[in-house]
Amino acid sequence: MGGQLLLPDELLVMLNEKWSCREQQLRQLHALVSYNKIDTVQPKLRALAASPSTLVAYGPCATGKSRVVEAYLESHVTNRECITGRHLLERTVAAVTASLWNDKPGADQDNAYNVRCENIAALVAHLQQLLKSHDKFVLVFDGVDKQRESPPTLLPALARLGEYVPGLTTILIVQHPPPRFLHQTGVPYIHFPAYTRAQSVHILSQLPPDIFLDLPTDGTDYDAEVHAEDKAWLWPRYCAAIWDSLAQNAARDLVSFRAICIKLWRPFVAPILAGDFGTRDISRLLVAQRRLFQDETVLPDSIIASPTLAPPASQGQDKQSTPSSIHELPYYAKYLLLAAYLASFNLAKTDALYFMKSTERKRRKKGGVTARSGGRASQKRQVPRHLLGAAAFTLDRVLSILHAILPHDLRGTVDVYTLVATLTSLKLLVRGGGLGAGDALEAGGKWRVGTAVSWEYVQGLAGSVNFSLQYHVAE
Amino acid sequence: MEYEKVYVFKPEAERPAKRRRVEPQGLQTSWQRRRQAFDQVWSVQQQAIDARLDSINSHTVDKVWQFLEQATRDGPPGRIPTGIILTGADGATGSGISKQIAERIRVGKDRRSLLSLSSSSGTNLKALLKTLILKATSRRTGSSDEDGVDDEDDELRTSRSIGPKLLNYDLQLLQDHVREHRTEQVVITFEDTEAFDSDLLSEIIELLGCWQARIPFACLFNIATSIDFLQQRLSQAAVKALAGQVFDVALSSVEVEQVCEAMFDTGKPLWIGSGLMSTMLERQHDYVISVDSFVATMKYACMSHFYANALSVFLEPDAESRDVAADHVEAVRQLDSFKTYARRLLDDHQVAVLEELLESDTALRLLVRDKVAEGRQKLSAMVQTLKVIRLVQQRLPNTPVSSMSSLYVQAMSGKLIGSPLIRSLLLTHRKTPSNIVVDLLRELMSSHTEKGTPTFSGCQELLTRLDGLIESQKHSAKPLRSEDDSQNTTLRTTVVAQKVQLSKQKSALSEQDKKYTELLGILTSGIEEIFDNNLVNPNDLVFHEIFVYDLKAPYREVFTPRPRHAIERALATPHDYLDCDCCGSGQGDEHVEATLAATQPATAVLYQLYLESGSLINASDLWQAFQAVLGDGREELEIMALFQRALAELRYLGMMKSTRTRVDHVAKVMWQGL
């Protein structure tokens, strides 16, 4: 998290090569936090290059903020692993200590700096103690706006660290800084803008993947050199096509752009492998494979790699392991979920209309309000109920609906209540709404159906138990 | 005493033997023996069930294990290898799988550790990490008894020899531990994934993803619903951090079948009757109930028979060597089935035999021993026959295979004899072509030699004849067809005098086909013979009360109680429970519950008033009604005290609560009969 500055100027050139398209930011960084070799040799003689005590690097995700800063300072940068505010402080001290040790390899490790660091005041004291003999030190907090459980004073306090610890520069890396979030003026900002199309393609084209997983060995003159040339030619054009078709709308940041490019690469070059097209036949290849560029199902991430794009070796495995059987909910669980859905999406006042058995036919013929409303649209516009979120209901209401919709009598044993608890733990029913939502024993506690219980899901359930759902749902 | 500070009590000898008045008498004398018998019987069955249940998912465990092995070698870079185990709603099997994996890790040589997290491990990230680290680091030192993970307890861990102290939720600790022990993989199982808070789950996955480069994590999720649902609940970053593979475990219905088969296979002395069995199976089918609880119900049934039925002493494995007390023999004479048996003896004019049975205890003991053994043997032959039925069903085309448990239920109720199922099975069999029949016959014979299923005489000879017949028919590719096969008859339509006439015509059958039909007839009657001989009605067996247990009431009361109904009924009809003179007398018994009387408990009175009112109850009205019921001869203050207490009790029971919409009303929360 911290690092002493040891910056030869030649580094800049090297970094520029490695982190292409970030030249301007590197220059800014260089101007703000570097100091010359002369200073390192004779720090006491010359006034230090004036670095600001605080610096903010900001930009959207995957724009190279952390990497560039890290590479420039050659220091390890972490922050989102901190669980609490105090954890952050402890780790800051630990990182500073570790960084100081690295500079002094022969240092005695026994007198390790073993202290507690409970709050920000303690952090200031520790840093003053540790950095007494150092005249320049840079502390980088990466992703500090995403810190969990951070006290509200954390950010302004970090920004002012440099005022209390001489020679300390704090760099805060954030994504979208709100105006005046440091409560301080005059803090220099370095903006890392999102990569443009040309930049993205340029960065990706530096590492083209293979076209042929194993080169044809049957005596043709196609050797590794030609292959490298071919792939360096084909890959950028392919990436540009992906950007134009999919990524510019849905995956603008570099990481997801690269993920999509790599995901679609193997299916894309499959015709080349099959020998249908040559390696330089890009226009015909693009036309032949246009289906790939239109299919948007590759965009969302998924835990399970989608089988169509997986390499053929694992496809064989998938076929064997296709689930032969589906775990179904038991009979009453299905009915209870149906009842819960109806209780969530029907108004309580219409319950008599839909669930009373004695007057079933008569009531239904009259219908709801729709019959009377005629041609004129009503003054109040009402959003259809099923488009709204699930409403909360009491336990007794869902149990009475359950009794009403079951085709036979139900013996109200403890199993029914266990079922409610089980479904709640599966998040198919959710506690919520009303007073005392957290307490399961609260009288008149309310439930809702979980988000997984959608209209389609409930229709599936109703189909499996032969329940005519549409007669009971209020439109 | 005076010079001693403390008096030390030194008992002189052993405690004086108390004269125990509770010495068991009568039928109770055999209780110890019955308990031993139960222990013996059940331990055998428990072993059989455990073996079945362990083996049922061994394939899945193998696959998960392979997945973990592969993940250590070449896991996806930057993502956590994740096994997703679809367990179904009861979820007990999933933990079974992680248990088996943990067992393998413990036995195996490779350096892996398995940590399980459940939703109760912690409600926030900090607590969850504390649990995780504590579990990981305490494993080797053996101090597994963790003393409550406290949220506020942020002690710094001093276990590290070098470097600064760390907070006890810092994963750095885990990393150090992993490095010290050179652990190759840290497997984290999420026992009940759905019960976790969505944000918490996402956060911990993201965090693990951050550390993936330093600590080799792998995750196992037990999922009861679906992967899509899991994905919806996780944040995008968390989804990106996981690279998953799906594993499926056996359905709970399959598990129940396995338990049933394990029960039938062991040579058990006690059989569970059809009524109880079907109730148990039904509950298993209707509700989310783990297979463990199914085993528990089996055990309970067995237990209640041995503990409560004195005659179960005859089921002792070595009952004949010991004598059974005379009370028991006398009890045998009271059995219904013995009475029927005696009646039958009388009808057969075997008066002397019956007389001996009634007079001599020894003769009856011998009879019981013989008949119980015979009955048990018959029942196990019947279960074997059920296997034959299933075997035939599997072989015949277009025949659904019944589950073993449903067949068992039918057989135990005696309904399988001559049932439509059997008849249609035999009819289908008569029409079957030769290729299927020969396979079926071979399988029947092999299962007879291997598993001891019943067979009929002349099996081998029939097979040779069939083989010979098919050998002679070798030149044609078609199998031999039976005469009864509907493919051999064609419908012919003729129009005679403007009327359509349908006539069936048999196509010409070859000589071989006719011979085949004859042989098939023999086989069919053979199978029929198996069924006839072995399917019995258990209720016709003598002394079936001893070896068949079919009482539903204890099972219902223990496993499916009705707490709400009990409370409601007690409040509605307090007289049934108090049995006092004041309320019950003078009125017809049926109408007691409808009356309100001052002598009833105040809560019961208020509850009945509560039942009569709507969903919002005016407190003042309620009070006045209450006062009217209890009014005569009491002080108002006293009644008010009673009223308030009754109100508080109803509120405590969760029946009413105050409402914000109307201050002077109480809201009715519970309705009767749900």
XYZ file of C-alpha atoms in Angstrom, chain A residues 61-456:
396
model
C -13.610 0.656 -14.162
C -11.001 -1.167 -16.220
C -9.180 1.923 -17.376
C -5.856 1.013 -15.870
C -5.897 3.338 -12.863
C -4.531 0.919 -10.332
C -2.147 -0.795 -12.677
C -0.614 2.394 -13.951
C -0.155 3.867 -10.513
C 1.173 0.603 -9.222
C 3.614 0.204 -12.066
C 4.747 3.759 -11.762
C 5.409 3.572 -8.073
C 6.378 -0.073 -8.014
C 4.381 -0.520 -4.863
C 1.686 -2.991 -4.007
C -1.768 -1.523 -4.042
C -4.792 -3.146 -2.418
C -7.834 -1.882 -0.730
C -11.095 -3.629 -1.354
C -10.043 -6.625 0.698
C -10.470 -4.614 3.846
C -13.576 -5.660 5.684
C -13.951 -2.766 8.084
C -12.591 0.694 8.493
C -10.323 -0.481 11.224
C -9.069 -3.293 9.074
C -8.022 -0.696 6.537
C -6.063 1.232 9.115
C -4.324 -1.859 10.417
C -3.356 -2.911 6.955
C -2.085 0.538 6.144
C 0.342 0.392 9.030
C 1.321 -3.152 8.074
C 1.924 -2.172 4.472
C 4.030 0.835 5.401
C 6.087 -1.304 7.741
C 6.530 -3.978 5.112
C 7.568 -1.433 2.529
C 10.133 0.082 4.875
C 11.560 -3.355 5.545
C 11.928 -4.058 1.883
C 14.129 -1.025 1.578
C 16.320 -2.127 4.415
C 16.941 -5.802 3.794
C 19.316 -6.154 6.675
C 16.976 -4.638 9.188
C 16.361 -6.483 12.377
C 12.902 -7.962 12.170
C 12.576 -8.640 15.838
C 11.602 -5.170 16.761
C 8.676 -5.445 14.432
C 6.217 -2.660 14.612
C 3.527 -4.554 16.495
C 0.932 -2.072 17.466
C -2.753 -1.618 17.391
C -4.292 1.006 15.234
C -7.840 1.607 16.341
C -8.667 4.898 14.728
C -7.461 7.543 12.363
C -5.741 9.549 15.073
C -3.682 6.477 15.908
C -2.857 6.047 12.237
C -1.511 9.586 12.080
C 0.608 8.979 15.144
C 1.981 5.721 13.760
C 2.769 7.216 10.394
C 4.565 10.107 12.035
C 6.580 7.618 14.031
C 7.369 5.359 11.102
C 8.178 8.004 8.536
C 10.281 10.181 10.813
C 13.427 9.558 8.868
C 11.850 9.552 5.401
C 11.355 12.677 3.489
C 9.160 11.300 0.769
C 6.688 8.504 0.866
C 3.652 7.753 -1.234
C 0.645 5.949 0.156
C -1.899 4.638 -2.312
C -5.470 3.774 -1.372
C -7.071 1.873 -4.187
C -10.846 1.851 -4.504
C -11.247 3.773 -1.314
C -14.777 4.801 -2.256
C -15.798 1.126 -2.150
C -14.583 0.660 1.400
C -16.989 -1.330 3.552
C -18.149 0.042 6.886
C -16.064 3.145 6.513
C -16.608 5.949 8.976
C -17.810 9.137 7.318
C -14.674 10.983 8.291
C -12.371 8.478 6.633
C -11.989 10.103 3.244
C -11.432 13.682 4.403
C -9.048 12.393 7.052
C -7.012 10.425 4.547
C -6.855 13.467 2.331
C -5.387 15.466 5.181
C -2.816 12.886 6.222
C -0.141 14.771 4.329
C -0.710 17.841 6.432
C 0.271 16.004 9.566
C 2.928 13.675 8.254
C 5.639 15.613 6.486
C 6.763 14.178 3.180
C 3.743 11.914 2.756
C 1.752 11.893 -0.439
C -1.590 10.131 -0.455
C -3.017 8.903 -3.707
C -6.694 7.990 -3.659
C -7.982 5.884 -6.503
C -11.723 6.151 -6.968
C -14.200 5.506 -9.739
C -16.586 8.394 -9.712
C -15.664 11.043 -7.157
C -18.565 13.202 -6.076
C -17.733 16.907 -6.015
C -16.063 18.021 -2.789
C -15.979 14.505 -1.378
C -12.707 15.290 0.367
C -13.949 18.558 1.862
C -10.814 20.135 0.607
C -9.942 22.348 -2.289
C -6.982 22.369 -4.535
C -6.502 18.624 -4.764
C -5.051 17.660 -8.125
C -7.096 15.106 -10.075
C -5.857 12.793 -12.780
C -8.575 11.577 -15.045
C -8.353 8.136 -16.640
C -10.930 8.196 -19.444
C -12.421 5.058 -20.903
C -10.514 3.606 -23.825
C -11.801 4.491 -27.255
C -12.411 1.996 -30.008
C -8.990 2.395 -31.533
C -7.298 2.186 -28.158
C -9.198 -0.904 -27.086
C -8.456 -2.731 -30.298
C -4.857 -1.606 -30.130
C -4.411 -2.939 -26.606
C -6.071 -6.241 -27.380
C -4.101 -6.720 -30.569
C -0.871 -6.953 -28.625
C -1.602 -10.487 -27.535
C -3.365 -12.336 -30.355
C -4.467 -15.872 -29.478
C -3.643 -18.832 -31.675
C -5.715 -19.774 -34.673
C -4.469 -23.321 -34.827
C -4.163 -24.988 -31.486
C -1.627 -27.380 -32.946
C 0.061 -26.466 -36.177
C -0.497 -28.715 -39.180
C 2.523 -30.933 -39.281
C 1.900 -32.640 -42.563
C 4.821 -31.145 -44.375
C 3.288 -27.906 -45.640
C 5.263 -24.709 -45.441
C 2.926 -23.321 -42.797
C 5.248 -22.851 -39.856
C 5.012 -20.937 -36.609
C 6.253 -17.735 -38.155
C 3.520 -17.573 -40.755
C 1.026 -18.518 -38.124
C 2.123 -15.634 -35.892
C 1.839 -13.273 -38.816
C -1.599 -14.555 -39.697
C -3.007 -14.296 -36.252
C -1.578 -10.819 -35.758
C -3.380 -9.867 -38.945
C -6.694 -11.563 -38.250
C -7.165 -10.861 -34.551
C -7.341 -7.019 -34.642
C -9.826 -7.129 -37.470
C -11.915 -9.628 -35.586
C -11.741 -7.488 -32.443
C -12.869 -4.441 -34.372
C -15.827 -6.401 -35.715
C -16.761 -7.499 -32.219
C -16.518 -3.925 -30.984
C -18.779 -2.657 -33.711
C -21.381 -5.368 -33.338
C -21.539 -6.152 -29.644
C -19.064 -4.457 -27.410
C -19.604 -0.787 -28.147
C -23.074 -1.008 -26.703
C -22.785 -3.682 -24.119
C -19.190 -4.225 -23.097
C -17.307 -0.997 -23.318
C -14.742 -1.629 -20.659
C -11.617 -3.420 -21.610
C -12.023 -6.448 -19.390
C -15.442 -7.488 -20.610
C -14.491 -6.610 -24.181
C -11.541 -8.946 -23.946
C -13.671 -11.623 -22.322
C -16.165 -11.542 -25.178
C -13.444 -11.554 -27.820
C -11.833 -14.602 -26.270
C -15.168 -16.313 -25.759
C -16.161 -16.018 -29.396
C -12.730 -16.578 -30.910
C -12.778 -20.356 -31.088
C -16.186 -20.593 -32.749
C -15.146 -17.790 -35.068
C -12.062 -19.522 -36.401
C -13.717 -22.924 -36.583
C -14.263 -22.677 -40.368
C -10.591 -21.890 -40.833
C -9.680 -24.977 -38.918
C -12.136 -26.949 -40.986
C -10.439 -25.637 -44.088
C -13.439 -23.781 -45.516
C -11.725 -20.416 -45.540
C -8.171 -19.195 -45.655
C -6.669 -17.276 -42.799
C -6.784 -13.971 -44.660
C -10.306 -14.392 -45.931
C -11.744 -12.029 -43.358
C -14.653 -10.554 -45.287
C -16.124 -13.878 -46.291
C -15.465 -15.257 -42.844
C -17.291 -12.378 -41.228
C -20.296 -12.908 -43.453
C -20.324 -16.624 -42.849
C -20.051 -16.187 -39.119
C -22.433 -13.250 -38.785
C -24.633 -15.301 -36.505
C -21.977 -15.010 -33.806
C -22.070 -11.251 -33.915
C -25.819 -11.109 -33.620
C -26.216 -13.441 -30.709
C -26.466 -11.429 -27.544
C -26.687 -14.359 -25.176
C -22.923 -14.343 -24.786
C -23.004 -10.958 -23.145
C -24.197 -11.741 -19.620
C -21.746 -13.606 -17.469
C -22.703 -16.943 -16.139
C -21.354 -19.275 -13.523
C -21.594 -22.267 -15.779
C -19.706 -21.891 -19.013
C -22.324 -22.027 -21.750
C -22.085 -25.410 -23.430
C -22.322 -24.206 -27.033
C -19.104 -22.286 -26.852
C -17.152 -24.668 -24.698
C -14.321 -26.544 -26.336
C -15.452 -29.846 -27.816
C -13.619 -31.980 -25.284
C -15.777 -30.832 -22.420
C -18.892 -30.983 -24.551
C -18.720 -34.731 -24.518
C -18.635 -34.660 -20.763
C -21.614 -32.378 -20.619
C -23.714 -34.784 -22.583
C -23.071 -37.505 -20.087
C -23.796 -35.335 -17.122
C -27.013 -33.777 -18.334
C -29.373 -33.954 -15.419
C -31.600 -36.907 -16.093
C -33.947 -35.993 -13.344
C -35.375 -32.786 -11.994
C -35.727 -32.135 -8.332
C -39.328 -31.199 -7.953
C -40.967 -29.601 -5.025
C -43.340 -31.844 -3.094
C -47.069 -31.671 -3.612
C -48.064 -29.352 -0.805
C -45.060 -27.117 -1.347
C -46.329 -26.471 -4.851
C -49.790 -25.636 -3.633
C -48.451 -23.461 -0.855
C -46.380 -21.494 -3.345
C -49.398 -21.126 -5.592
C -51.428 -19.882 -2.651
C -48.660 -17.498 -1.692
C -48.454 -16.153 -5.212
C -52.182 -15.605 -5.302
C -52.069 -13.918 -1.911
C -49.308 -11.626 -3.123
C -50.857 -10.640 -6.399
C -54.569 -10.622 -5.621
C -56.100 -7.883 -3.582
C -57.271 -9.072 -0.195
C -60.710 -7.614 -0.779
C -61.255 -9.754 -3.860
C -60.507 -12.983 -2.008
C -64.170 -13.742 -1.479
C -64.697 -13.383 -5.200
C -62.027 -15.811 -6.213
C -61.886 -18.352 -3.456
C -65.333 -18.790 -1.992
C -66.546 -22.155 -3.103
C -70.268 -21.749 -2.559
C -70.842 -18.839 -4.874
C -68.203 -19.739 -7.372
C -70.193 -19.683 -10.557
C -72.415 -16.745 -9.850
C -69.617 -14.474 -8.798
C -67.407 -15.279 -11.670
C -69.987 -14.461 -14.255
C -70.334 -10.986 -12.926
C -66.640 -10.610 -13.308
C -64.491 -7.937 -11.843
C -64.648 -4.267 -12.533
C -63.873 -4.688 -16.213
C -67.472 -5.302 -17.216
C -68.678 -1.996 -15.909
C -65.864 0.193 -17.047
C -67.164 0.107 -20.613
C -65.558 2.246 -23.254
C -64.392 5.195 -21.209
C -61.001 4.912 -19.657
C -61.127 5.500 -15.962
C -59.775 8.682 -14.540
C -57.216 7.022 -12.331
C -54.685 5.063 -14.298
C -54.024 1.830 -12.564
C -50.899 -0.177 -13.077
C -51.732 -3.853 -13.590
C -51.127 -5.724 -10.418
C -48.819 -8.355 -11.846
C -46.412 -5.668 -13.007
C -45.975 -4.442 -9.464
C -43.877 -6.116 -6.826
C -45.291 -8.828 -4.644
C -47.446 -7.565 -1.817
C -47.107 -8.795 1.727
C -49.733 -11.068 3.225
C -50.405 -12.570 6.624
C -49.894 -16.232 7.306
C -53.548 -16.861 7.942
C -54.529 -15.461 4.590
C -52.215 -17.750 2.681
C -53.351 -20.723 4.719
C -56.996 -19.998 3.990
C -56.239 -19.638 0.299
C -54.380 -22.922 0.491
C -57.429 -24.580 1.990
C -59.591 -23.014 -0.698
C -57.553 -24.072 -3.701
C -56.718 -27.582 -2.587
C -58.965 -30.119 -4.285
C -59.294 -32.037 -1.027
C -59.162 -31.410 2.696
C -55.916 -30.601 4.384
C -55.063 -31.850 7.828
C -53.344 -28.868 9.348
C -50.392 -30.583 10.945
C -47.078 -29.196 11.965
C -45.768 -30.223 8.552
C -47.519 -27.269 6.957
C -45.750 -24.829 9.239
C -42.461 -26.598 8.667
C -43.093 -26.187 4.982
C -43.493 -22.443 5.427
C -40.186 -22.347 7.263
C -38.455 -24.449 4.622
C -39.710 -22.325 1.763
C -38.624 -19.251 3.675
C -35.133 -20.630 4.017
C -35.118 -21.307 0.281
C -36.079 -17.667 -0.266
C -39.168 -18.711 -2.175
C -41.120 -17.048 0.573
C -39.632 -13.960 2.144
C -40.401 -12.390 5.486
C -41.255 -8.800 5.135
C -43.680 -5.966 5.313
C -45.389 -4.581 8.345
C -44.112 -4.297 11.856
C -41.702 -6.763 13.360
C -40.581 -8.183 10.039
C -37.541 -9.746 11.576
C -39.315 -11.657 14.298
C -40.821 -14.944 13.222
C -42.933 -15.171 16.361
C -44.524 -11.757 16.011
C -48.267 -12.051 15.766
C -49.572 -11.105 12.357
C -46.157 -11.233 10.764
C -46.161 -10.938 7.019
C -44.656 -12.831 4.145
C -44.137 -12.180 0.480
C -43.259 -14.494 -2.374
C -39.608 -14.339 -3.334
C -38.340 -12.889 -6.566
C -37.807 -16.338 -8.010
C -41.527 -17.014 -7.961
C -42.424 -15.325 -11.206
C -45.575 -15.705 -13.272
C -43.914 -18.264 -15.540
